[in-house]
Coordinates of C-alpha atoms in Angstrom, one line a residue:
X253 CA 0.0 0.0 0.0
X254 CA 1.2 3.8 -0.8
X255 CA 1.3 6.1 1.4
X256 CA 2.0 10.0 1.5
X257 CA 3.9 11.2 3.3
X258 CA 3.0 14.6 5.0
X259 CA 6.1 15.6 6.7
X260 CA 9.6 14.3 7.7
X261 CA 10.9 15.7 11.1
X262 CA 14.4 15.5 12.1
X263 CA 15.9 16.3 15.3
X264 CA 19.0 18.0 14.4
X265 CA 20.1 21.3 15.9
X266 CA 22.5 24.1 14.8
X267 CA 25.1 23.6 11.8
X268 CA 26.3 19.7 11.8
X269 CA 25.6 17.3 9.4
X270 CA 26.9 14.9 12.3
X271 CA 23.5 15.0 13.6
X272 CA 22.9 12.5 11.1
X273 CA 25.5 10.2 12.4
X274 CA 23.9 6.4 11.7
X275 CA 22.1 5.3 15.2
X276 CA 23.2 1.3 14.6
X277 CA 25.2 -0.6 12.2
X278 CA 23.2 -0.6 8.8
X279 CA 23.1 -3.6 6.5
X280 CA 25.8 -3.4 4.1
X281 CA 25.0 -3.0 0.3
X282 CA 25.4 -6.6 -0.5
X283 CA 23.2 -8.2 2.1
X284 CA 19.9 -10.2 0.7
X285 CA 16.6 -8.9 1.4
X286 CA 15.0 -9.5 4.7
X287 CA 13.7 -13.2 5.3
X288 CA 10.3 -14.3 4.6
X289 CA 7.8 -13.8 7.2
X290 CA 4.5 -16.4 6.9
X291 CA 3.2 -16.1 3.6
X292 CA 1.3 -13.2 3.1
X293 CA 2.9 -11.3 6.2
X294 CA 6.3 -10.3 4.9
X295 CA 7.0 -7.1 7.3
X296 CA 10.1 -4.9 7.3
X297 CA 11.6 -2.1 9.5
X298 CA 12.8 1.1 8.0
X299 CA 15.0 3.8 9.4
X300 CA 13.7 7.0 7.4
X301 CA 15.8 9.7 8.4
X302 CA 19.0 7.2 8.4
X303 CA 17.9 6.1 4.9
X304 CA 18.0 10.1 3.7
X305 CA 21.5 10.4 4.8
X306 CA 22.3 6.8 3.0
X307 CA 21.1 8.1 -0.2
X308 CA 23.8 9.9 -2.4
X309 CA 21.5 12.7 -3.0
X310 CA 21.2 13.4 0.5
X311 CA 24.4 13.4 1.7
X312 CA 25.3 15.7 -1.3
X313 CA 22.6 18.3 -0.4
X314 CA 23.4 18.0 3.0
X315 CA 26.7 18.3 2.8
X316 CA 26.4 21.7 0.5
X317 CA 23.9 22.8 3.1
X318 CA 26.0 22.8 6.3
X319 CA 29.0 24.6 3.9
X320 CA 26.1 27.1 3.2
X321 CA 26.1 27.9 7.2
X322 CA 29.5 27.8 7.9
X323 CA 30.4 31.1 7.4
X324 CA 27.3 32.1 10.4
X325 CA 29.0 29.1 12.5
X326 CA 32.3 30.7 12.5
X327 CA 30.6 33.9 13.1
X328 CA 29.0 32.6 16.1
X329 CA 32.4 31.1 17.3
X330 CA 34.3 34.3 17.2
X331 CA 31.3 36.0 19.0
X332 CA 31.1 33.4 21.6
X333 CA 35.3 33.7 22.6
X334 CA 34.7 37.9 22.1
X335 CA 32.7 37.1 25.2
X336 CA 34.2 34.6 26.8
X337 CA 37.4 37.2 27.2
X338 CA 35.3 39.8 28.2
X339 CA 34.1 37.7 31.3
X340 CA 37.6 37.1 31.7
X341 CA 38.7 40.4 32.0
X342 CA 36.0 41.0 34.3
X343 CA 36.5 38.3 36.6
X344 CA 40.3 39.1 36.5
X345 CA 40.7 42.7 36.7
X346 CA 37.1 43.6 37.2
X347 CA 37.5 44.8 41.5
X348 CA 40.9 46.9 39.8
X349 CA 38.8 48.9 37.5
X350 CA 36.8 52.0 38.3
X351 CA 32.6 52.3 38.5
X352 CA 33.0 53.8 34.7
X353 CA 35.1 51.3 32.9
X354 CA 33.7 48.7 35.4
X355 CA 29.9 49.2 34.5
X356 CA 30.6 49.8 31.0
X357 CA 32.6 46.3 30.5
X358 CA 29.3 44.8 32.1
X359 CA 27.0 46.5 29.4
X360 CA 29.4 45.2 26.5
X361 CA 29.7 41.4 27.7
X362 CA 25.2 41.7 28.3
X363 CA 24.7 43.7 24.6
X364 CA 27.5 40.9 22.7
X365 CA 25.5 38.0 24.4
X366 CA 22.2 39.8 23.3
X367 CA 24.1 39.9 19.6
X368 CA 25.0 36.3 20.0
X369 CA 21.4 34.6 21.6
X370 CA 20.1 36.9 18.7
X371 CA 22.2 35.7 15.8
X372 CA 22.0 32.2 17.2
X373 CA 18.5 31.3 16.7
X374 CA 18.6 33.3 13.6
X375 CA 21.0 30.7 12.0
X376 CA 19.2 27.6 13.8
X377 CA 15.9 28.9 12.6
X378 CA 17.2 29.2 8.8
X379 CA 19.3 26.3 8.5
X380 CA 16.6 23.7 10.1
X381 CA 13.9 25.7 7.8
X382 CA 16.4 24.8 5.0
X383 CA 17.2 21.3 6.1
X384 CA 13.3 20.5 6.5
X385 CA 12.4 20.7 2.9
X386 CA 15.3 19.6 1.9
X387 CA 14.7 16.5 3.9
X388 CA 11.4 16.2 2.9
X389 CA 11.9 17.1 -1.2
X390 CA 14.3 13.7 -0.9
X391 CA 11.7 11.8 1.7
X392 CA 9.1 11.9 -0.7
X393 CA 11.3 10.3 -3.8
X394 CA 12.0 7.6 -1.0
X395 CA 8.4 7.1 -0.5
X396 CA 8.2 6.3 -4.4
X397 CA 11.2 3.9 -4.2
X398 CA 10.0 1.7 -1.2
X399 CA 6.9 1.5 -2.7
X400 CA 8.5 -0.3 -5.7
X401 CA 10.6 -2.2 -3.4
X402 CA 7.9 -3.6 -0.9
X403 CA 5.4 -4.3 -4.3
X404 CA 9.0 -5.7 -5.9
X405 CA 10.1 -7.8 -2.5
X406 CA 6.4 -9.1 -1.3
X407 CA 6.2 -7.1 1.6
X408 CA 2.7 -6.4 3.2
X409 CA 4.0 -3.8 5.7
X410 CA 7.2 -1.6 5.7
X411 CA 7.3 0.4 9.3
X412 CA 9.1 3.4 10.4
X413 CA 10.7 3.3 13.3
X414 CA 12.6 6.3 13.4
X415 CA 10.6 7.8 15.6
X416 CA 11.2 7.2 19.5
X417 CA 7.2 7.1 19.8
X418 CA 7.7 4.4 17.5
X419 CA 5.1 1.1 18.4
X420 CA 8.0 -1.1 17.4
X421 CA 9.7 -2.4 20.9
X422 CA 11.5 -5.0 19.1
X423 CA 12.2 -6.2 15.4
X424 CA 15.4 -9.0 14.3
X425 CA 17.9 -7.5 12.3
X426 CA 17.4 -9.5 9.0
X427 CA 13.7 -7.2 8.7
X428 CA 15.5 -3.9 8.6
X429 CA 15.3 -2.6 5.1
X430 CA 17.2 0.5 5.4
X431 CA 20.2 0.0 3.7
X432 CA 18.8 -2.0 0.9
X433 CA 16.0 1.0 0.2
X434 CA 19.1 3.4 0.1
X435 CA 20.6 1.2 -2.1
X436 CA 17.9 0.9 -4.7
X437 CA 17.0 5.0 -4.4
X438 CA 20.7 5.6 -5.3
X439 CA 20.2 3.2 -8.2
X440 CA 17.5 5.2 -9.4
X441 CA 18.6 8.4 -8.9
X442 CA 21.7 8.0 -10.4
X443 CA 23.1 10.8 -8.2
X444 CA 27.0 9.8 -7.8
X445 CA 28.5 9.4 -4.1
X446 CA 29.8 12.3 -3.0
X447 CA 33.7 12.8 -2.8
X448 CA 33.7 13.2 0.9
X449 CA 31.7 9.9 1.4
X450 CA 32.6 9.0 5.3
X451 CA 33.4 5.3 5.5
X452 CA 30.6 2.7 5.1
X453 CA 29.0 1.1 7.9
X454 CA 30.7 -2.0 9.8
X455 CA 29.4 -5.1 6.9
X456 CA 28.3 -7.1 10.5
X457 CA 24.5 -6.9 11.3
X458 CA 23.9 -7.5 14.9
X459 CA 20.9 -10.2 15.4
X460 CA 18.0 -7.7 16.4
X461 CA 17.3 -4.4 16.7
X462 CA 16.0 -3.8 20.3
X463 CA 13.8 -0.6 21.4
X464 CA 13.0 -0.3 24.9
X465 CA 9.6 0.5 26.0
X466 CA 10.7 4.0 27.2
X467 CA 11.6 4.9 23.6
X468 CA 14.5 3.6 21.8
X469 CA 17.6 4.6 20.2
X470 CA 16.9 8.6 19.2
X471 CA 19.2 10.5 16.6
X472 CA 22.2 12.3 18.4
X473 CA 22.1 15.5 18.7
X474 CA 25.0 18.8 18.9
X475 CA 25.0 22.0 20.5
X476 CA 26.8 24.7 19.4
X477 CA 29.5 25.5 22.3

């Protein structure tokens, strides 16, 4: 059965791509498809937002989108040290300096951490708003590609568990269809790898994929420091 999807959410914050970083060992690109269930009942597990950043397109737009933002994360770097020395010199020399110079190093350190909060959610605000369609411009070719694949493989249900409100507490590791999805988008897409390709996934499948009942594995996260 197709379905449409609405909507792809994911849960990264401010300027990394590494928030994409793979959440368990995937299947590697030469493994069979996932073992027969009873007939009739073939199901499979998917990892949407793990199969987006399998996919060479992607990784490419990804990757161009986190060069995009690197001039604003440098930005925000320099800011953050500007301040950092000014709390320095305050905390070092602050009971040497006069009321003046005293009270006017305060205002500068509150005004450049006004400029940074300011500038920070600026950039987060633009770059998820960017990384959300692009995201879900290359989730809704994968919804077209594992439609072929579950018509093409037998398979009555394909779930997502990305999600930690996922109903899936438990699923073996021969179901998961991630890799092999990625594997047949890139195929169609015919979008090369890009040059900067990080190294593929260990080729060892560990037996099952567990999720505990309080929510699973969820996709890492950075903070800007």
């Amino acid at each position: 059965m197709k379905r449409t999807l609405a909507r792809f959410v994911m849960p990264m914050v401010l300027l990394s791509v590494t928030a994409f970083a793979q959440t368990g060992s995937a299947a590697p690109a030469t493994a069979a498809p996932a073992q027969n269930a009873p007939a009739g009942t073939r199901i499979g597990i998917i990892n949407i937002q793990q199969a987006i950043v399998l996919t060479n397109e992607g990784k490419r737009d990804l990757e161009a989108l986190e060069k995009k933002f690197e001039p604003q994360r440098t930005n925000l770097t320099n800011l953050q040290k500007e301040i950092q020395t000014m709390q320095d010199q305050l905390k070092t020399q602050g009971d040497k300096l006069n009321e003046d110079a005293r009270t006017k190093l305060v205002r500068d350190i509150e005004a450049k951490q006004k400029t940074y909060q300011r500038q920070l959610e600026d950039a987060q605000g633009d770059y998820q708003g960017q990384q959300g369609e692009l995201v879900n411009r290359v989730g809704q070719k994968l919804m077209q590609v594992i439609d072929k694949y579950a018509k093409d493989n037998g398979y009555s249900l394909i779930v997502d568990v990305s999600s930690p409100q996922s109903p899936v507490l438990w699923a073996a590791a021969s179901t998961d269809v991630t890799q092999e999805v990625a594997n047949a988008f890139n195929a169609q897409s015919g979008v090369a790898a890009p040059a900067s390709t990080p190294a593929a996934p260990s080729a060892s499948r560990p037996s099952a994929v567990n999720r505990p009942a309080t929510g699973g594995t969820t996709t890492p996260r950075t903070t800007p420091k």
